[in-house]
Amino acid sequence: MAYLLENQAVDHSNTILETLQSWSEQDSDVHLISNQGAVLQTHRVYLRLYSPFLNGALGDFSSDVIPSIFIPASTASLVNLIRILSTGVSISNQKEDLLDVVNTAELLGIFLKDVQVGT
């Protein structure tokens, strides 16, 4: 006979979201540089979690090194991508900024599924 122990999906999702948000309060450990030259500080864990490619690449750096990655995307697109990866939500006054996030994510090997843009 087999028994099942299961955490409720909503509780599990909430715990993961709270953890992701708490990581954003720690010191940044990677820099993303936009095609406009802006340097955005963020966390490797977000990139490594969502991108198998970056998981391997960033895993090679020691924790005392802060790598910088140039990404041919706008600053707004990178800001919104970081928000999506860390909280699951991003709000912008420009619909195009949000639509660009999917393309920017794909440049990094991140494939966002079932994303929705609404008002």
Tab-separated table of N, CA and C in Angstrom:
chain	number	residue	atom	x	y	z
A	1	MET	N	0.847	-1.169	0.000
A	1	MET	CA	0.000	0.000	0.000
A	1	MET	C	0.903	1.247	0.000
A	2	ALA	N	0.531	2.244	-0.767
A	2	ALA	CA	1.290	3.490	-0.851
A	2	ALA	C	0.493	4.615	-0.210
A	3	TYR	N	1.201	5.518	0.414
A	3	TYR	CA	0.582	6.679	1.049
A	3	TYR	C	1.117	7.942	0.394
A	4	LEU	N	0.333	8.964	0.418
A	4	LEU	CA	0.686	10.225	-0.218
A	4	LEU	C	0.735	11.325	0.828
A	5	LEU	N	1.808	12.071	0.831
A	5	LEU	CA	1.930	13.278	1.638
A	5	LEU	C	2.072	14.422	0.654
A	6	GLU	N	1.187	15.393	0.734
A	6	GLU	CA	1.168	16.444	-0.267
A	6	GLU	C	0.970	17.797	0.391
A	7	ASN	N	1.775	18.759	-0.025
A	7	ASN	CA	1.593	20.139	0.382
A	7	ASN	C	0.575	20.753	-0.584
A	8	GLN	N	-0.343	21.507	-0.083
A	8	GLN	CA	-1.344	22.128	-0.946
A	8	GLN	C	-0.645	23.013	-1.985
A	9	ALA	N	-1.101	22.959	-3.207
A	9	ALA	CA	-0.461	23.688	-4.305
A	9	ALA	C	-0.367	25.185	-4.012
A	10	VAL	N	-1.417	25.763	-3.470
A	10	VAL	CA	-1.411	27.199	-3.176
A	10	VAL	C	-0.374	27.511	-2.107
A	11	ASP	N	-0.316	26.711	-1.054
A	11	ASP	CA	0.672	26.928	0.007
A	11	ASP	C	2.091	26.771	-0.532
A	12	HIS	N	2.296	25.766	-1.350
A	12	HIS	CA	3.609	25.527	-1.939
A	12	HIS	C	4.016	26.713	-2.821
A	13	SER	N	3.116	27.174	-3.661
A	13	SER	CA	3.392	28.314	-4.542
A	13	SER	C	3.691	29.572	-3.742
A	14	ASN	N	2.933	29.793	-2.684
A	14	ASN	CA	3.164	30.969	-1.842
A	14	ASN	C	4.536	30.925	-1.181
A	15	THR	N	4.933	29.760	-0.732
A	15	THR	CA	6.247	29.611	-0.105
A	15	THR	C	7.361	29.917	-1.103
A	16	ILE	N	7.220	29.411	-2.304
A	16	ILE	CA	8.233	29.665	-3.337
A	16	ILE	C	8.273	31.151	-3.676
A	17	LEU	N	7.133	31.780	-3.831
A	17	LEU	CA	7.086	33.209	-4.148
A	17	LEU	C	7.712	34.035	-3.030
A	18	GLU	N	7.409	33.714	-1.789
A	18	GLU	CA	8.001	34.434	-0.652
A	18	GLU	C	9.522	34.267	-0.646
A	19	THR	N	9.995	33.095	-0.983
A	19	THR	CA	11.439	32.848	-1.022
A	19	THR	C	12.085	33.669	-2.124
A	20	LEU	N	11.485	33.662	-3.306
A	20	LEU	CA	12.018	34.452	-4.412
A	20	LEU	C	12.068	35.929	-4.045
A	21	GLN	N	11.024	36.426	-3.423
A	21	GLN	CA	10.988	37.835	-3.042
A	21	GLN	C	12.010	38.145	-1.958
A	22	SER	N	12.233	37.230	-1.037
A	22	SER	CA	13.216	37.483	0.018
A	22	SER	C	14.632	37.520	-0.550
A	23	TRP	N	14.905	36.737	-1.600
A	23	TRP	CA	16.218	36.778	-2.231
A	23	TRP	C	16.506	38.154	-2.806
A	24	SER	N	15.478	38.861	-3.250
A	24	SER	CA	15.689	40.187	-3.837
A	24	SER	C	16.172	41.195	-2.804
A	25	GLU	N	16.014	40.896	-1.527
A	25	GLU	CA	16.466	41.793	-0.470
A	25	GLU	C	17.947	41.606	-0.146
A	26	GLN	N	18.565	40.564	-0.695
A	26	GLN	CA	19.989	40.317	-0.467
A	26	GLN	C	20.820	41.138	-1.447
A	27	ASP	N	22.119	41.223	-1.178
A	27	ASP	CA	23.013	41.950	-2.081
A	27	ASP	C	23.006	41.297	-3.455
A	28	SER	N	23.049	42.118	-4.492
A	28	SER	CA	23.066	41.585	-5.851
A	28	SER	C	24.400	40.890	-6.108
A	29	ASP	N	24.385	39.927	-7.041
A	29	ASP	CA	25.605	39.192	-7.337
A	29	ASP	C	25.820	38.981	-8.840
A	30	VAL	N	25.105	39.750	-9.651
A	30	VAL	CA	25.328	39.749	-11.101
A	30	VAL	C	24.830	41.091	-11.648
A	31	HIS	N	25.506	41.575	-12.699
A	31	HIS	CA	25.094	42.808	-13.355
A	31	HIS	C	24.630	42.492	-14.772
A	32	LEU	N	23.490	43.046	-15.144
A	32	LEU	CA	22.999	42.954	-16.521
A	32	LEU	C	23.179	44.325	-17.143
A	33	ILE	N	23.767	44.368	-18.325
A	33	ILE	CA	24.010	45.640	-19.003
A	33	ILE	C	23.127	45.697	-20.244
A	34	SER	N	22.290	46.724	-20.312
A	34	SER	CA	21.354	46.864	-21.437
A	34	SER	C	22.064	47.447	-22.647
A	35	ASN	N	21.363	47.427	-23.789
A	35	ASN	CA	21.942	48.009	-25.000
A	35	ASN	C	22.017	49.534	-24.917
A	36	GLN	N	21.452	50.107	-23.864
A	36	GLN	CA	21.539	51.546	-23.630
A	36	GLN	C	22.656	51.871	-22.637
A	37	GLY	N	23.355	50.838	-22.170
A	37	GLY	CA	24.472	51.040	-21.263
A	37	GLY	C	24.106	51.050	-19.783
A	38	ALA	N	22.846	50.879	-19.470
A	38	ALA	CA	22.434	50.853	-18.063
A	38	ALA	C	22.908	49.556	-17.412
A	39	VAL	N	23.372	49.649	-16.195
A	39	VAL	CA	23.819	48.481	-15.439
A	39	VAL	C	22.768	48.181	-14.380
A	40	LEU	N	22.160	47.003	-14.495
A	40	LEU	CA	21.123	46.589	-13.548
A	40	LEU	C	21.698	45.512	-12.645
A	41	GLN	N	21.557	45.720	-11.362
A	41	GLN	CA	22.041	44.749	-10.394
A	41	GLN	C	20.904	43.790	-10.049
A	42	THR	N	21.215	42.511	-10.082
A	42	THR	CA	20.202	41.510	-9.755
A	42	THR	C	20.880	40.290	-9.130
A	43	HIS	N	20.185	39.175	-9.159
A	43	HIS	CA	20.641	37.986	-8.454
A	43	HIS	C	20.774	36.806	-9.404
A	44	ARG	N	21.903	36.132	-9.301
A	44	ARG	CA	22.158	34.962	-10.147
A	44	ARG	C	21.075	33.915	-10.018
A	45	VAL	N	20.558	33.762	-8.818
A	45	VAL	CA	19.601	32.685	-8.568
A	45	VAL	C	18.398	32.778	-9.511
A	46	TYR	N	17.941	33.995	-9.816
A	46	TYR	CA	16.803	34.134	-10.735
A	46	TYR	C	17.171	33.634	-12.125
A	47	LEU	N	18.339	34.019	-12.591
A	47	LEU	CA	18.767	33.620	-13.927
A	47	LEU	C	19.058	32.127	-13.981
A	48	ARG	N	19.691	31.606	-12.945
A	48	ARG	CA	20.033	30.180	-12.916
A	48	ARG	C	18.789	29.312	-12.780
A	49	LEU	N	17.806	29.790	-12.076
A	49	LEU	CA	16.575	29.031	-11.878
A	49	LEU	C	15.809	28.841	-13.180
A	50	TYR	N	15.774	29.869	-14.006
A	50	TYR	CA	14.949	29.844	-15.212
A	50	TYR	C	15.689	29.468	-16.486
A	51	SER	N	17.035	29.564	-16.487
A	51	SER	CA	17.792	29.320	-17.713
A	51	SER	C	18.845	28.237	-17.510
A	52	PRO	N	18.666	27.078	-18.147
A	52	PRO	CA	19.700	26.043	-18.052
A	52	PRO	C	21.065	26.535	-18.569
A	53	PHE	N	21.048	27.343	-19.622
A	53	PHE	CA	22.285	27.887	-20.168
A	53	PHE	C	23.009	28.749	-19.130
A	54	LEU	N	22.282	29.697	-18.525
A	54	LEU	CA	22.906	30.570	-17.535
A	54	LEU	C	23.217	29.834	-16.241
A	55	ASN	N	22.471	28.801	-15.951
A	55	ASN	CA	22.769	28.002	-14.768
A	55	ASN	C	24.184	27.456	-14.861
A	56	GLY	N	24.526	26.925	-16.034
A	56	GLY	CA	25.870	26.410	-16.228
A	56	GLY	C	26.915	27.510	-16.258
A	57	ALA	N	26.635	28.569	-16.983
A	57	ALA	CA	27.611	29.651	-17.140
A	57	ALA	C	27.874	30.375	-15.819
A	58	LEU	N	26.828	30.698	-15.085
A	58	LEU	CA	27.009	31.437	-13.838
A	58	LEU	C	27.504	30.550	-12.703
A	59	GLY	N	27.302	29.258	-12.842
A	59	GLY	CA	27.775	28.329	-11.822
A	59	GLY	C	29.291	28.240	-11.775
A	60	ASP	N	29.956	28.684	-12.839
A	60	ASP	CA	31.410	28.639	-12.902
A	60	ASP	C	32.088	29.781	-12.142
A	61	PHE	N	31.320	30.789	-11.737
A	61	PHE	CA	31.886	31.933	-11.023
A	61	PHE	C	31.832	31.692	-9.518
A	62	SER	N	32.876	32.079	-8.838
A	62	SER	CA	32.853	31.979	-7.377
A	62	SER	C	31.939	33.064	-6.822
A	63	SER	N	31.514	32.890	-5.594
A	63	SER	CA	30.546	33.825	-5.001
A	63	SER	C	31.140	35.208	-4.751
A	64	ASP	N	32.465	35.332	-4.745
A	64	ASP	CA	33.069	36.647	-4.513
A	64	ASP	C	33.293	37.426	-5.815
A	65	VAL	N	32.918	36.851	-6.959
A	65	VAL	CA	33.026	37.516	-8.253
A	65	VAL	C	31.632	37.930	-8.696
A	66	ILE	N	31.511	39.179	-9.171
A	66	ILE	CA	30.228	39.657	-9.690
A	66	ILE	C	30.340	39.767	-11.209
A	67	PRO	N	29.796	38.777	-11.929
A	67	PRO	CA	29.890	38.820	-13.391
A	67	PRO	C	28.949	39.881	-13.976
A	68	SER	N	29.336	40.391	-15.140
A	68	SER	CA	28.506	41.327	-15.892
A	68	SER	C	28.150	40.682	-17.224
A	69	ILE	N	26.885	40.808	-17.611
A	69	ILE	CA	26.408	40.209	-18.850
A	69	ILE	C	25.777	41.305	-19.705
A	70	PHE	N	26.314	41.505	-20.912
A	70	PHE	CA	25.693	42.440	-21.849
A	70	PHE	C	24.548	41.724	-22.543
A	71	ILE	N	23.388	42.358	-22.541
A	71	ILE	CA	22.213	41.779	-23.186
A	71	ILE	C	21.677	42.804	-24.182
A	72	PRO	N	21.585	42.451	-25.462
A	72	PRO	CA	21.104	43.405	-26.461
A	72	PRO	C	19.596	43.621	-26.357
A	73	ALA	N	19.217	44.300	-25.292
A	73	ALA	CA	17.810	44.591	-25.024
A	73	ALA	C	17.731	45.919	-24.286
A	74	SER	N	16.563	46.516	-24.315
A	74	SER	CA	16.386	47.807	-23.657
A	74	SER	C	16.431	47.666	-22.139
A	75	THR	N	16.725	48.764	-21.499
A	75	THR	CA	16.733	48.799	-20.036
A	75	THR	C	15.358	48.432	-19.497
A	76	ALA	N	14.308	48.985	-20.097
A	76	ALA	CA	12.944	48.696	-19.639
A	76	ALA	C	12.632	47.211	-19.730
A	77	SER	N	13.069	46.587	-20.805
A	77	SER	CA	12.809	45.165	-20.977
A	77	SER	C	13.524	44.349	-19.901
A	78	LEU	N	14.764	44.703	-19.585
A	78	LEU	CA	15.506	43.989	-18.548
A	78	LEU	C	14.897	44.200	-17.168
A	79	VAL	N	14.488	45.430	-16.885
A	79	VAL	CA	13.839	45.711	-15.593
A	79	VAL	C	12.580	44.867	-15.448
A	80	ASN	N	11.780	44.828	-16.493
A	80	ASN	CA	10.535	44.054	-16.439
A	80	ASN	C	10.806	42.554	-16.362
A	81	LEU	N	11.853	42.086	-17.027
A	81	LEU	CA	12.211	40.674	-16.941
A	81	LEU	C	12.613	40.305	-15.517
A	82	ILE	N	13.422	41.126	-14.897
A	82	ILE	CA	13.827	40.862	-13.507
A	82	ILE	C	12.601	40.806	-12.604
A	83	ARG	N	11.664	41.703	-12.823
A	83	ARG	CA	10.421	41.688	-12.018
A	83	ARG	C	9.640	40.394	-12.228
A	84	ILE	N	9.527	39.967	-13.480
A	84	ILE	CA	8.799	38.729	-13.782
A	84	ILE	C	9.472	37.535	-13.122
A	85	LEU	N	10.795	37.466	-13.212
A	85	LEU	CA	11.517	36.336	-12.641
A	85	LEU	C	11.457	36.321	-11.120
A	86	SER	N	11.448	37.498	-10.506
A	86	SER	CA	11.495	37.556	-9.043
A	86	SER	C	10.125	37.552	-8.383
A	87	THR	N	9.108	38.073	-9.063
A	87	THR	CA	7.783	38.157	-8.426
A	87	THR	C	6.668	37.527	-9.249
A	88	GLY	N	6.920	37.299	-10.542
A	88	GLY	CA	5.890	36.751	-11.412
A	88	GLY	C	5.015	37.806	-12.050
A	89	VAL	N	5.243	39.093	-11.710
A	89	VAL	CA	4.390	40.180	-12.203
A	89	VAL	C	5.252	41.386	-12.549
A	90	SER	N	4.889	42.084	-13.607
A	90	SER	CA	5.510	43.363	-13.924
A	90	SER	C	4.444	44.284	-14.495
A	91	ILE	N	4.517	45.533	-14.119
A	91	ILE	CA	3.544	46.535	-14.571
A	91	ILE	C	4.309	47.642	-15.286
A	92	SER	N	3.795	48.062	-16.425
A	92	SER	CA	4.428	49.120	-17.194
A	92	SER	C	3.361	49.982	-17.841
A	93	ASN	N	3.696	51.231	-18.085
A	93	ASN	CA	2.789	52.125	-18.805
A	93	ASN	C	2.826	51.862	-20.304
A	94	GLN	N	3.838	51.143	-20.755
A	94	GLN	CA	4.010	50.854	-22.171
A	94	GLN	C	3.824	49.360	-22.429
A	95	LYS	N	2.798	49.010	-23.197
A	95	LYS	CA	2.537	47.612	-23.515
A	95	LYS	C	3.724	46.980	-24.236
A	96	GLU	N	4.380	47.750	-25.125
A	96	GLU	CA	5.504	47.240	-25.895
A	96	GLU	C	6.643	46.784	-24.983
A	97	ASP	N	6.849	47.495	-23.863
A	97	ASP	CA	7.909	47.107	-22.921
A	97	ASP	C	7.658	45.705	-22.387
A	98	LEU	N	6.405	45.401	-22.124
A	98	LEU	CA	6.067	44.080	-21.586
A	98	LEU	C	6.162	43.004	-22.661
A	99	LEU	N	5.773	43.344	-23.887
A	99	LEU	CA	5.870	42.378	-24.979
A	99	LEU	C	7.326	42.052	-25.297
A	100	ASP	N	8.222	43.022	-25.148
A	100	ASP	CA	9.647	42.804	-25.391
A	100	ASP	C	10.266	41.834	-24.387
A	101	VAL	N	9.662	41.698	-23.222
A	101	VAL	CA	10.218	40.834	-22.181
A	101	VAL	C	10.347	39.388	-22.667
A	102	VAL	N	9.378	38.902	-23.401
A	102	VAL	CA	9.416	37.520	-23.889
A	102	VAL	C	10.634	37.314	-24.789
A	103	ASN	N	10.899	38.265	-25.696
A	103	ASN	CA	12.058	38.164	-26.583
A	103	ASN	C	13.367	38.271	-25.799
A	104	THR	N	13.401	39.174	-24.846
A	104	THR	CA	14.598	39.339	-24.020
A	104	THR	C	14.872	38.060	-23.230
A	105	ALA	N	13.835	37.482	-22.680
A	105	ALA	CA	13.986	36.238	-21.925
A	105	ALA	C	14.577	35.148	-22.813
A	106	GLU	N	14.092	35.034	-24.035
A	106	GLU	CA	14.578	34.001	-24.952
A	106	GLU	C	16.056	34.189	-25.297
A	107	LEU	N	16.532	35.449	-25.327
A	107	LEU	CA	17.957	35.694	-25.551
A	107	LEU	C	18.812	35.040	-24.465
A	108	LEU	N	18.239	34.909	-23.283
A	108	LEU	CA	18.946	34.342	-22.136
A	108	LEU	C	18.648	32.860	-21.931
A	109	GLY	N	17.903	32.282	-22.862
A	109	GLY	CA	17.543	30.872	-22.715
A	109	GLY	C	16.410	30.648	-21.739
A	110	ILE	N	15.627	31.696	-21.507
A	110	ILE	CA	14.472	31.619	-20.606
A	110	ILE	C	13.220	31.617	-21.469
A	111	PHE	N	12.397	30.606	-21.309
A	111	PHE	CA	11.187	30.508	-22.113
A	111	PHE	C	9.983	30.634	-21.205
A	112	LEU	N	9.390	31.836	-21.224
A	112	LEU	CA	8.232	32.122	-20.380
A	112	LEU	C	7.002	31.485	-21.001
A	113	LYS	N	6.266	30.758	-20.190
A	113	LYS	CA	5.091	30.058	-20.696
A	113	LYS	C	3.832	30.720	-20.152
A	114	ASP	N	2.812	30.739	-20.983
A	114	ASP	CA	1.495	31.223	-20.583
A	114	ASP	C	1.518	32.634	-20.006
A	115	VAL	N	2.373	33.511	-20.560
A	115	VAL	CA	2.376	34.887	-20.092
A	115	VAL	C	1.170	35.617	-20.660
A	116	GLN	N	0.674	36.547	-19.902
A	116	GLN	CA	-0.494	37.323	-20.309
A	116	GLN	C	-0.210	38.797	-20.133
A	117	VAL	N	-0.614	39.589	-21.126
A	117	VAL	CA	-0.519	41.039	-21.033
A	117	VAL	C	-1.943	41.557	-21.006
A	118	GLY	N	-2.276	42.266	-19.964
A	118	GLY	CA	-3.629	42.802	-19.831
A	118	GLY	C	-3.585	44.204	-19.277
A	119	THR	N	-4.773	44.751	-19.079
A	119	THR	CA	-4.868	46.105	-18.523
A	119	THR	C	-5.440	46.062	-17.128
